[in-house]
JSON list of C-alpha atoms in Angstrom, two decimals:
[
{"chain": "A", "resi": 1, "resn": "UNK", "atom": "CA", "xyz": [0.00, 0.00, 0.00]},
{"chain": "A", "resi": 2, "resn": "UNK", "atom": "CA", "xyz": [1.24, 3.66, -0.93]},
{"chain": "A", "resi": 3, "resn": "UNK", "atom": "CA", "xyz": [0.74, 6.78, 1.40]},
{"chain": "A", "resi": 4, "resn": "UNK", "atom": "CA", "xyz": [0.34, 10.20, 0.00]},
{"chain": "A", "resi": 5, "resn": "UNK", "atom": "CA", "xyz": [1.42, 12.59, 2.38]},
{"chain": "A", "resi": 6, "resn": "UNK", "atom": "CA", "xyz": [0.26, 16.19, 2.39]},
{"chain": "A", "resi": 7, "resn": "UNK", "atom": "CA", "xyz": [2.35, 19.19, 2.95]},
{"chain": "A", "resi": 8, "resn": "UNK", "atom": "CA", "xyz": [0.32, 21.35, 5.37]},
{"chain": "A", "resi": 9, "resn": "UNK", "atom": "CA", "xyz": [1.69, 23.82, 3.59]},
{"chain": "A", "resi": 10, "resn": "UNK", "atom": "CA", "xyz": [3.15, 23.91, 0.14]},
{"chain": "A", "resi": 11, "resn": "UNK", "atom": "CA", "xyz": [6.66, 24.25, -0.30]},
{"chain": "A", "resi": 12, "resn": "UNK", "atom": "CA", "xyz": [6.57, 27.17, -2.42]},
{"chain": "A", "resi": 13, "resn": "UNK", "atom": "CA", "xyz": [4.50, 29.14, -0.31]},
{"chain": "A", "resi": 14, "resn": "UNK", "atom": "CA", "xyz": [7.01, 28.38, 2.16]},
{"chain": "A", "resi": 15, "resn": "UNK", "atom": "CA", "xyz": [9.96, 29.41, 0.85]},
{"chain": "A", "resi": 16, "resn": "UNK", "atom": "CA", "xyz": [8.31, 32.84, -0.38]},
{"chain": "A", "resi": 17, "resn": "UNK", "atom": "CA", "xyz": [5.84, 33.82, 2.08]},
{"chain": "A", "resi": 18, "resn": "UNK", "atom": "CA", "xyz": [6.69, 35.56, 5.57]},
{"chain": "A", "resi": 19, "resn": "UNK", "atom": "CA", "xyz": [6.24, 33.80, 8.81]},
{"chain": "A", "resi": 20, "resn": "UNK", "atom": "CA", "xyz": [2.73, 35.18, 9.65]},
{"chain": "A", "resi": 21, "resn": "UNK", "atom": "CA", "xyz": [1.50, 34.12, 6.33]},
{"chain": "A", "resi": 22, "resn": "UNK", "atom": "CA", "xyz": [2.79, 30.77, 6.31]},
{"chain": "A", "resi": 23, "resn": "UNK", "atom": "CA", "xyz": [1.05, 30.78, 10.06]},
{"chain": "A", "resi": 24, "resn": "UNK", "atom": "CA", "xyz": [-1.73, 31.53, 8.83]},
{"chain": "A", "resi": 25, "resn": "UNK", "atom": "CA", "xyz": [-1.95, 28.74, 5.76]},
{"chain": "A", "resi": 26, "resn": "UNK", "atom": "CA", "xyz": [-0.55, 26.32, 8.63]},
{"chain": "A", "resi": 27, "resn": "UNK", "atom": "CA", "xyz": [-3.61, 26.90, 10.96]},
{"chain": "A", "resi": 28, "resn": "UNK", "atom": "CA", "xyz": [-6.32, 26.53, 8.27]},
{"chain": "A", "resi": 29, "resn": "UNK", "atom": "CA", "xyz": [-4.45, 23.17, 7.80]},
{"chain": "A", "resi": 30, "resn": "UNK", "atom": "CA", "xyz": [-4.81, 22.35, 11.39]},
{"chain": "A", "resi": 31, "resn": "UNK", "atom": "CA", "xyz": [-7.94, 23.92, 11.73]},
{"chain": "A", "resi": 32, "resn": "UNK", "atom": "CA", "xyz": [-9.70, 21.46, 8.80]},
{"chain": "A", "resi": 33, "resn": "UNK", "atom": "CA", "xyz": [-10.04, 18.54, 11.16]},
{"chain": "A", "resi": 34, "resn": "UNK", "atom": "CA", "xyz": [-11.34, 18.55, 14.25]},
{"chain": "A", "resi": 35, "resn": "UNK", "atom": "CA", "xyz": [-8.07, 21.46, 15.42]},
{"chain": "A", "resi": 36, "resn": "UNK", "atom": "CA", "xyz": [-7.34, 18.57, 18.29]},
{"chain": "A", "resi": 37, "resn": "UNK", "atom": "CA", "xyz": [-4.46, 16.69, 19.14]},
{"chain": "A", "resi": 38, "resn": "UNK", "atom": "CA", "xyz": [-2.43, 18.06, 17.31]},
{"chain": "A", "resi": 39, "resn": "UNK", "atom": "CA", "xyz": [1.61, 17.35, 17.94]},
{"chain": "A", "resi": 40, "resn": "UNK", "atom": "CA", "xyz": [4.52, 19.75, 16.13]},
{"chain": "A", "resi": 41, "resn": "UNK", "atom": "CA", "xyz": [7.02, 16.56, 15.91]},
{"chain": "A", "resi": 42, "resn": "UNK", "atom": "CA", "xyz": [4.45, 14.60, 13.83]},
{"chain": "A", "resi": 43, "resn": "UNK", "atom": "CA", "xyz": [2.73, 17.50, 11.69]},
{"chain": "A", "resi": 44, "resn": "UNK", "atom": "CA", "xyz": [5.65, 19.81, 11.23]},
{"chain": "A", "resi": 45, "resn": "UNK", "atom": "CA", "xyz": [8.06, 16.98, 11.58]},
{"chain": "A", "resi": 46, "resn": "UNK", "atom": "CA", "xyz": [7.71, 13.46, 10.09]},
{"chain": "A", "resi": 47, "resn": "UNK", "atom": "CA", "xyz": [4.45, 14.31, 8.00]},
{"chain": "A", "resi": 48, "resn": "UNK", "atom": "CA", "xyz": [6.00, 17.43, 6.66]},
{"chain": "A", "resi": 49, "resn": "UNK", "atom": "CA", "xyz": [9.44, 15.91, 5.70]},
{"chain": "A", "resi": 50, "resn": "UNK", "atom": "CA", "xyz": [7.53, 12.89, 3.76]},
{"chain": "A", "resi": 51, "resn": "UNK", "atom": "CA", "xyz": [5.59, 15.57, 1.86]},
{"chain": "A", "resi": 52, "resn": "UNK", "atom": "CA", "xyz": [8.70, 17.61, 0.94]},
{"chain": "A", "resi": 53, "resn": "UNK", "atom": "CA", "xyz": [10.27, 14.58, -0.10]},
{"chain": "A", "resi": 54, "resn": "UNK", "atom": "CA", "xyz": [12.31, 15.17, -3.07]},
{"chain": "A", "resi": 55, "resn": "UNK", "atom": "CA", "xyz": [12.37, 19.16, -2.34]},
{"chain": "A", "resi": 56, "resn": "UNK", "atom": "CA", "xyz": [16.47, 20.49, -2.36]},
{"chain": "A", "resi": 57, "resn": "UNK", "atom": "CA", "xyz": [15.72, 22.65, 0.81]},
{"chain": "A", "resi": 58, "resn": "UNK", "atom": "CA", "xyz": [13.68, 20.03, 3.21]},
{"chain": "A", "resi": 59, "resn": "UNK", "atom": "CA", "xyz": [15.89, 21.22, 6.24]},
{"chain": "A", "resi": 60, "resn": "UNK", "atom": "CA", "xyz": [14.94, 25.07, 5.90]},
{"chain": "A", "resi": 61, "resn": "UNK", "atom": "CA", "xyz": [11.12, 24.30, 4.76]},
{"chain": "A", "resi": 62, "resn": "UNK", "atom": "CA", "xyz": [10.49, 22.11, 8.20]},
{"chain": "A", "resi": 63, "resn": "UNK", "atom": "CA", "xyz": [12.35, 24.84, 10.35]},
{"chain": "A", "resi": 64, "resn": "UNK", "atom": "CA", "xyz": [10.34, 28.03, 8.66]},
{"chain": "A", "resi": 65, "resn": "UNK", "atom": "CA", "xyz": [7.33, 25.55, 9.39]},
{"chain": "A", "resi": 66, "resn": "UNK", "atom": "CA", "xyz": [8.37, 25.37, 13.03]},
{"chain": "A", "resi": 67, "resn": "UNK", "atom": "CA", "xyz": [9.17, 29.51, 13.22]},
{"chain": "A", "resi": 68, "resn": "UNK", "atom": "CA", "xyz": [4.83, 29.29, 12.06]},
{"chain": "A", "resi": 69, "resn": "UNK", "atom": "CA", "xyz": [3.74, 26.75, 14.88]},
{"chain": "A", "resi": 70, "resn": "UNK", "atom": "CA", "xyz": [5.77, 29.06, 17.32]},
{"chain": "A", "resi": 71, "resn": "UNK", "atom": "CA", "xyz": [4.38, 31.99, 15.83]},
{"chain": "A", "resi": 72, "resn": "UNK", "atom": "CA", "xyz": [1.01, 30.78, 16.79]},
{"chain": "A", "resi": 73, "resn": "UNK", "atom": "CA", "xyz": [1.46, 29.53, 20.05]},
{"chain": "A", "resi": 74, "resn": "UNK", "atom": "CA", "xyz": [2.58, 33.16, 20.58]},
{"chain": "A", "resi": 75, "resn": "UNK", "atom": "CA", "xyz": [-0.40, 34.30, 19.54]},
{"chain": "A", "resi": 76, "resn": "UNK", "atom": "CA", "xyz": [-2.64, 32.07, 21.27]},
{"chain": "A", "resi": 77, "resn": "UNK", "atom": "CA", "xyz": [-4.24, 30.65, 18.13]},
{"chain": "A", "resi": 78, "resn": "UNK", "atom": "CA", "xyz": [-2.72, 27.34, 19.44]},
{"chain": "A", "resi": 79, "resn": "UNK", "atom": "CA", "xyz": [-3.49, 26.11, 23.01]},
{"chain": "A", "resi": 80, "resn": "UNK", "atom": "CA", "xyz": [-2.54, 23.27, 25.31]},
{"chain": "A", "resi": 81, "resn": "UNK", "atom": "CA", "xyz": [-4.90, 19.86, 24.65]},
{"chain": "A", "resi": 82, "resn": "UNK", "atom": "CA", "xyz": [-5.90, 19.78, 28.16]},
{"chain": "A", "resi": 83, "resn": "UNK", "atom": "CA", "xyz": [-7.29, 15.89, 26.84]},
{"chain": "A", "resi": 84, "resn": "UNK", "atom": "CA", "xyz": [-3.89, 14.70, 26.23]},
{"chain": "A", "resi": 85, "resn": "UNK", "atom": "CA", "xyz": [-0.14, 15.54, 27.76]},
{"chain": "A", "resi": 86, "resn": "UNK", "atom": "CA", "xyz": [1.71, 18.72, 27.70]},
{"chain": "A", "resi": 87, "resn": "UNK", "atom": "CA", "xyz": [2.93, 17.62, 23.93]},
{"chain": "A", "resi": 88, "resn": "UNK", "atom": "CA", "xyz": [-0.37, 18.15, 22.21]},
{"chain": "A", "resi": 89, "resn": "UNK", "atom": "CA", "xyz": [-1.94, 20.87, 20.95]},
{"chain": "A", "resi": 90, "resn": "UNK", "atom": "CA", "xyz": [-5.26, 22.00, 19.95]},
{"chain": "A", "resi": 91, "resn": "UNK", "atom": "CA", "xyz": [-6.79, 25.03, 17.86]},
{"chain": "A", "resi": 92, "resn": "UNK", "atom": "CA", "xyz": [-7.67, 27.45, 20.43]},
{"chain": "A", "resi": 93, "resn": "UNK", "atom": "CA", "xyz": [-11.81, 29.23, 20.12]},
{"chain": "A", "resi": 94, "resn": "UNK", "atom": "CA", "xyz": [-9.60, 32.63, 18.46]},
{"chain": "A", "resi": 95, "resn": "UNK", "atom": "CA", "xyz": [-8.18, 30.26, 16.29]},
{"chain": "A", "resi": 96, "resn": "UNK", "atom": "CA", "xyz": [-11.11, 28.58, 14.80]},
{"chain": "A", "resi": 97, "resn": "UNK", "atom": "CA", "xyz": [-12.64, 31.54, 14.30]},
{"chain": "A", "resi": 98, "resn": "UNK", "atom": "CA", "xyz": [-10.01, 33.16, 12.39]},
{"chain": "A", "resi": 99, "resn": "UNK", "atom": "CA", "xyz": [-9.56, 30.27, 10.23]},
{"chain": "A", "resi": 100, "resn": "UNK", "atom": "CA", "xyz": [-12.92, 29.41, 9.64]},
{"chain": "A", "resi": 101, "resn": "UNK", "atom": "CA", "xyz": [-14.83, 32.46, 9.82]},
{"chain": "A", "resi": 102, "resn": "UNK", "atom": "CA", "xyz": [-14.84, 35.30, 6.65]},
{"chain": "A", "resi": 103, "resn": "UNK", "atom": "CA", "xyz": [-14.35, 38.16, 9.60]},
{"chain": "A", "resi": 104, "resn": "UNK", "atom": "CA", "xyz": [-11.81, 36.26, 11.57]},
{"chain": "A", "resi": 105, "resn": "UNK", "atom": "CA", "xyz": [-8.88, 37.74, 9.87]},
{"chain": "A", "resi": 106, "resn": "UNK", "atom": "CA", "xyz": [-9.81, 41.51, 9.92]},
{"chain": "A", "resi": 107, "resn": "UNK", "atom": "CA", "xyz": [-10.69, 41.31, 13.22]},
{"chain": "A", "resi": 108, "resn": "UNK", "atom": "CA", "xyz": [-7.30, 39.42, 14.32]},
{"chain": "A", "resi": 109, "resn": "UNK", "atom": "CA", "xyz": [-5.12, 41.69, 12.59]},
{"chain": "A", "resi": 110, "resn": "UNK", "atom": "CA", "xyz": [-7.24, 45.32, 13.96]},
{"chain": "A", "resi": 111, "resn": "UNK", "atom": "CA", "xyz": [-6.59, 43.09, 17.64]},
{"chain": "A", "resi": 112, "resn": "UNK", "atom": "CA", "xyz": [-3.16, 43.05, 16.85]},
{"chain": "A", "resi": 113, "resn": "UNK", "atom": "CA", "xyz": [-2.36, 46.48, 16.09]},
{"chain": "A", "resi": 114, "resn": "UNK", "atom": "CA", "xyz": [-4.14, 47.21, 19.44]},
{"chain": "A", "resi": 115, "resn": "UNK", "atom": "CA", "xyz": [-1.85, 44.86, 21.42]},
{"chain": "A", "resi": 116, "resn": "UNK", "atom": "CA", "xyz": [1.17, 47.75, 22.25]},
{"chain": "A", "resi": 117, "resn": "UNK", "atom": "CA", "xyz": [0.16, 50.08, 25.06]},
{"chain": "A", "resi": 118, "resn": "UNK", "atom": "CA", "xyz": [-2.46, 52.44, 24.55]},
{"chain": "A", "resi": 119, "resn": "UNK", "atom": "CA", "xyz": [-2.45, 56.34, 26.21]},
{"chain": "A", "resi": 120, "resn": "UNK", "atom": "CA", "xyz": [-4.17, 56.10, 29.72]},
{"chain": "A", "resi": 121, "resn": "UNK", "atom": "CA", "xyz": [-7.14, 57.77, 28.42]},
{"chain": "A", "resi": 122, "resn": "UNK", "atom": "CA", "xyz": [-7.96, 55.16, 25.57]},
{"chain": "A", "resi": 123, "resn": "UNK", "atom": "CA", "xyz": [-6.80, 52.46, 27.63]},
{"chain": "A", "resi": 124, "resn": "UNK", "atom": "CA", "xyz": [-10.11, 51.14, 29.51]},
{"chain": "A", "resi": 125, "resn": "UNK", "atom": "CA", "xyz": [-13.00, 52.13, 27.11]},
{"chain": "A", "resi": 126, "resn": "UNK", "atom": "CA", "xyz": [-11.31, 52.08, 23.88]},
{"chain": "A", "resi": 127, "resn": "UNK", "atom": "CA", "xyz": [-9.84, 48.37, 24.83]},
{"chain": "A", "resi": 128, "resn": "UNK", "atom": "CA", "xyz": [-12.41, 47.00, 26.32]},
{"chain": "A", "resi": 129, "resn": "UNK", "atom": "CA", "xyz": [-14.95, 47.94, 23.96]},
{"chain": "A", "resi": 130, "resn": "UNK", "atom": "CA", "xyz": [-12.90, 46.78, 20.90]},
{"chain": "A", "resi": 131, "resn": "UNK", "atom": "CA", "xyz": [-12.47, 43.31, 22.37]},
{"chain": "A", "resi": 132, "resn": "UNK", "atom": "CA", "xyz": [-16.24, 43.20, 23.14]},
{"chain": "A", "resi": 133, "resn": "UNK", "atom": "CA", "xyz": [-16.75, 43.69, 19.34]},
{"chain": "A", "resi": 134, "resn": "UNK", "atom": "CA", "xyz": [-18.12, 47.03, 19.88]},
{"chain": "A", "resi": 135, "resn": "UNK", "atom": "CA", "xyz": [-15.91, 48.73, 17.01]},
{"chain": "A", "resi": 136, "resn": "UNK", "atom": "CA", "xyz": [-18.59, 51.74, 16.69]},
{"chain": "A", "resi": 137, "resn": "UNK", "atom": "CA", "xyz": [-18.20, 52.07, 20.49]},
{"chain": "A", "resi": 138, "resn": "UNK", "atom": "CA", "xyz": [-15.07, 51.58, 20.73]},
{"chain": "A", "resi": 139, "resn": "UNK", "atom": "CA", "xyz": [-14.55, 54.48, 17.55]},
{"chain": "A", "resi": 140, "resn": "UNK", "atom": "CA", "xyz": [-16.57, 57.26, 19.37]},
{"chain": "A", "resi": 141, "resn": "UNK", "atom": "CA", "xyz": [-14.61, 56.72, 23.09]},
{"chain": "A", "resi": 142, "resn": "UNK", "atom": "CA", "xyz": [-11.42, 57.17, 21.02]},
{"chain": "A", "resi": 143, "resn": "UNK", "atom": "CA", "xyz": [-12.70, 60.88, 19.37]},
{"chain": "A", "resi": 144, "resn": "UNK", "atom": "CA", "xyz": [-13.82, 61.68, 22.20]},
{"chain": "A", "resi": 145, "resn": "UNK", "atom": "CA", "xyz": [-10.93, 61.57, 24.43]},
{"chain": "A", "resi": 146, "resn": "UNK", "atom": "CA", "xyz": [-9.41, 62.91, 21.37]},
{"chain": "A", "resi": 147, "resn": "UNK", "atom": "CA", "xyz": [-11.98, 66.31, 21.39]},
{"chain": "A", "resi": 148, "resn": "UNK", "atom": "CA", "xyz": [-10.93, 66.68, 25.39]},
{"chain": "A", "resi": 149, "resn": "UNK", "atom": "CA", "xyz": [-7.37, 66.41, 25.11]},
{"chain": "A", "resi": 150, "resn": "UNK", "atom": "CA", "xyz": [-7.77, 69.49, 22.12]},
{"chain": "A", "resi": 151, "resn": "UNK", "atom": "CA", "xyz": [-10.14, 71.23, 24.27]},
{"chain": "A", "resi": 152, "resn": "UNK", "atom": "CA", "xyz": [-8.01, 71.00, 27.54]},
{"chain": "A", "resi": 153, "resn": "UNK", "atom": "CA", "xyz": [-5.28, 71.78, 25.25]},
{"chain": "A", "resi": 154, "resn": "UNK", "atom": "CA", "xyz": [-6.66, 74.81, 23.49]},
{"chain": "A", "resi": 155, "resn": "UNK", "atom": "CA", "xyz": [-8.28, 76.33, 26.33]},
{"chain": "A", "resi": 156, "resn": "UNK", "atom": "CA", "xyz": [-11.44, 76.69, 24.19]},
{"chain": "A", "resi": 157, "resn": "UNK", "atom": "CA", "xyz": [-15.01, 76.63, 25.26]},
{"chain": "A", "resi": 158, "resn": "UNK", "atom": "CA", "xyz": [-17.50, 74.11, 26.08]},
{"chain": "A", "resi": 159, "resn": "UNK", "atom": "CA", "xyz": [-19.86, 75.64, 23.46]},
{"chain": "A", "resi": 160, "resn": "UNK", "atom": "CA", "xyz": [-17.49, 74.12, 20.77]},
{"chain": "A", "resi": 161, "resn": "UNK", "atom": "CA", "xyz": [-17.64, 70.52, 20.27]},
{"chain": "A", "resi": 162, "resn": "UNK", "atom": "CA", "xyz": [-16.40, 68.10, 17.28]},
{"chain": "A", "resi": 163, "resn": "UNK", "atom": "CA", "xyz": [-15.26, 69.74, 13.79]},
{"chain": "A", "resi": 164, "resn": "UNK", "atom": "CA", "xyz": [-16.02, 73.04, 14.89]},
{"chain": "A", "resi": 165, "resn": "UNK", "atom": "CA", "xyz": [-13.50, 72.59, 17.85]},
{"chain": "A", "resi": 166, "resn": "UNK", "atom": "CA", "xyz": [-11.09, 70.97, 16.02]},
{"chain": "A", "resi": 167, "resn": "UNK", "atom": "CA", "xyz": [-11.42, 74.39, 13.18]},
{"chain": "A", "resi": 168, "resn": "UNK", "atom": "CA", "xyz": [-10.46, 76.71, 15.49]},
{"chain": "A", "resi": 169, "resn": "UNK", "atom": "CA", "xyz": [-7.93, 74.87, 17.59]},
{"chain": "A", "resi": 170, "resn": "UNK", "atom": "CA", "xyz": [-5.84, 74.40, 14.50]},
{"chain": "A", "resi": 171, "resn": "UNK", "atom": "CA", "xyz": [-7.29, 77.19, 12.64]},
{"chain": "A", "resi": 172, "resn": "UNK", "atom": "CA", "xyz": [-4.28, 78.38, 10.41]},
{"chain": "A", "resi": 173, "resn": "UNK", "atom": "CA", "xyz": [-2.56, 81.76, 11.25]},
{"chain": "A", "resi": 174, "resn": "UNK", "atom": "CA", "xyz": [-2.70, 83.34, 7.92]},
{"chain": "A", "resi": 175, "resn": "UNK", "atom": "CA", "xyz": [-1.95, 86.99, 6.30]},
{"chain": "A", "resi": 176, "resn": "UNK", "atom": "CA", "xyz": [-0.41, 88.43, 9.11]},
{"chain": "A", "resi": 177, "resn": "UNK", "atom": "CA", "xyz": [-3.76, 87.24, 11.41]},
{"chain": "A", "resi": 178, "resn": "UNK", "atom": "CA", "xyz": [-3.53, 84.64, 14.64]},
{"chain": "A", "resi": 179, "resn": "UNK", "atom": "CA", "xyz": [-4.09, 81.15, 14.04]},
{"chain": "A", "resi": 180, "resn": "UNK", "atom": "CA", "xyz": [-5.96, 78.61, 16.42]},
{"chain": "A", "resi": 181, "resn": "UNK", "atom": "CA", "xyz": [-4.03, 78.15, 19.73]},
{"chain": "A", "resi": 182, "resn": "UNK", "atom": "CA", "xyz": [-3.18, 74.79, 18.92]},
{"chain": "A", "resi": 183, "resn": "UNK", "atom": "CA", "xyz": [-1.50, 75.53, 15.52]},
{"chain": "A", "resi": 184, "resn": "UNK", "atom": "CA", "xyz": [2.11, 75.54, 14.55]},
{"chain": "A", "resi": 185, "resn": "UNK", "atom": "CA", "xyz": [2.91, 79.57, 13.30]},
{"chain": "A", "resi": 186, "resn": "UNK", "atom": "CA", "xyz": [6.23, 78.88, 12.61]},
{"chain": "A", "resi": 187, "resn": "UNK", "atom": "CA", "xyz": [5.05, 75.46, 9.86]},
{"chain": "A", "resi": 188, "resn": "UNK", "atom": "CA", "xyz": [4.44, 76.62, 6.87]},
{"chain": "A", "resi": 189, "resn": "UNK", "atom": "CA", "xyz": [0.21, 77.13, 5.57]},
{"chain": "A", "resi": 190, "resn": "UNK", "atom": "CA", "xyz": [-0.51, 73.96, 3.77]},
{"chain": "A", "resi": 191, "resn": "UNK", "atom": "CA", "xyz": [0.66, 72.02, 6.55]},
{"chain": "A", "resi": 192, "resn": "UNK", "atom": "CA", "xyz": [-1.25, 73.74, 9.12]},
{"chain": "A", "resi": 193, "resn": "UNK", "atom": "CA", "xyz": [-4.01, 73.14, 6.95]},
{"chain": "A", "resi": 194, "resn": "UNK", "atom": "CA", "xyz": [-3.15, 69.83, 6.74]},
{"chain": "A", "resi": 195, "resn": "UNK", "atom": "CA", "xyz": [-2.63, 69.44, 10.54]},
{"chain": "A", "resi": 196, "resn": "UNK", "atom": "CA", "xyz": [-6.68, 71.55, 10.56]},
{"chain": "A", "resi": 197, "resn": "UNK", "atom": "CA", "xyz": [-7.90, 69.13, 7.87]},
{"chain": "A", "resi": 198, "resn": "UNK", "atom": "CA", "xyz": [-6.34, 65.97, 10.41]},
{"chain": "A", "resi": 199, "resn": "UNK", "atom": "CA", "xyz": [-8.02, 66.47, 13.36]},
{"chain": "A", "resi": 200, "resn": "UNK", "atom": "CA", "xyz": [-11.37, 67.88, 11.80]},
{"chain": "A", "resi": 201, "resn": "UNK", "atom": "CA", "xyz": [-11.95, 65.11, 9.41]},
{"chain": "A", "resi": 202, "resn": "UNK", "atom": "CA", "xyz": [-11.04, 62.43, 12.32]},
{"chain": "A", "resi": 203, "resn": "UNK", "atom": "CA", "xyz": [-13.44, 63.72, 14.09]},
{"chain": "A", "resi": 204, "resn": "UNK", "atom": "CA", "xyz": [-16.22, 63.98, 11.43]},
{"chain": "A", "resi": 205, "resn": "UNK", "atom": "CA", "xyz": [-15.42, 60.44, 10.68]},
{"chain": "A", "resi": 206, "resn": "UNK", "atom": "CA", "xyz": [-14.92, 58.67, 13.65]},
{"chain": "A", "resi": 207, "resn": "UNK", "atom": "CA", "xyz": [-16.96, 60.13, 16.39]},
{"chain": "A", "resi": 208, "resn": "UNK", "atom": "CA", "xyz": [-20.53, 59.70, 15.64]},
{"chain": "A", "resi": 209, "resn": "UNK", "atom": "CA", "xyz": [-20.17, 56.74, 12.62]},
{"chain": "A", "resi": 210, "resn": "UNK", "atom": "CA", "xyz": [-22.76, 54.90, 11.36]},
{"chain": "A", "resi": 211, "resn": "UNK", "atom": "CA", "xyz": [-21.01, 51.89, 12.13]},
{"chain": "A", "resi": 212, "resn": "UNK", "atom": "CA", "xyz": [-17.57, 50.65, 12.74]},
{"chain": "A", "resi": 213, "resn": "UNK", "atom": "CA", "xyz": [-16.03, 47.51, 11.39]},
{"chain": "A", "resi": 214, "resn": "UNK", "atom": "CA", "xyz": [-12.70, 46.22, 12.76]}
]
């Protein structure tokens, strides 16, 4: 009897892709089955090397598939199979849903670039809100701290809220006439108009959306 063996991921892919994206591939291959059980020596190791049988960089191809499995572990797209020993692993819930769901990946990569540090006053609602899948939420905490930091900033009134703050914080100084407290006299116009243009159409956006998708 003759066994095929499958590459979990094909050796082209690789040798070309980076790391995350051969991650990726590797956990929609693990993810296919029932994501259980699951042991790096036998799927990145023996398995693997019979697929890439016959390929002139075996050696490199099972190591970059190793640098994936790590990669997700990192991640926590891979988890511990609490039904068998400490060797096995299993497709964490995040995992499944990013490989099997047609949202999953947005909504990994907008978690990821929230994973540094965030300023103390978009830490707790802007955070929380996001993980709870409350994007729109999530969207109008962020302006918002965003309108009180220019207000505290400027020194403005209360009277002035969203784009028509953010006009004359950064209003332009222009033909010998002041600017907005908050703008730069000594850049030159069409980047304070830029800088204006930033913070008022951020604000026009962002704060009050319709809705908000990661």
């Amino acid at each position: 009897m003759t066994f095929t063996y499958h590459a979990p991921v094909p050796a082209q892919q690789v040798r070309e892709l980076p790391i995350r994206d051969v991650a990726l591939l590797l956990l929609k291959h693990l993810a296919s089955g029932n994501g259980r059980a699951l042991q790096l020596n036998s799927i990145v190791g023996s398995t693997a090397a019979r697929a890439y049988e016959g390929e002139p960089d075996v050696g490199q191809l099972l190591d970059k598939l190793a640098d994936a499995w790590s990669w997700l572990e990192s991640r926590a797209l891979l988890a511990r199979d609490r039904t068998q020993n400490e060797a096995f692993r299993r497709v964490s819930q995040e995992g499944m849903e990013l490989a099997k769901e047609p949202s999953g990946l947005a909504r990994f990569e907008a978690g990821e670039r929230l994973s540094g540090p965030l300023h103390p006053a978009l830490e707790g609602p802007v955070r929380t809100n996001f993980h709870l899948g409350e994007y729109e939420l999530a969207s109008f905490a962020a302006m918002k701290a965003v309108e009180v930091a220019v207000r505290e900033a400027s020194g403005l009134d209360n009277s002035l809220v969203g784009v028509h703050l953010m006009r004359a914080a950064f209003q332009p100084h222009k033909n010998g006439k002041a600017g907005g407290p908050l703008a730069d006299a000594e850049a030159e116009g069409g980047e304070q108009e830029a800088a204006s243009a930033l913070f008022a159409g951020a604000i026009g956006a962002y704060k009050n959306p319709p809705a908000i998708a990661p």
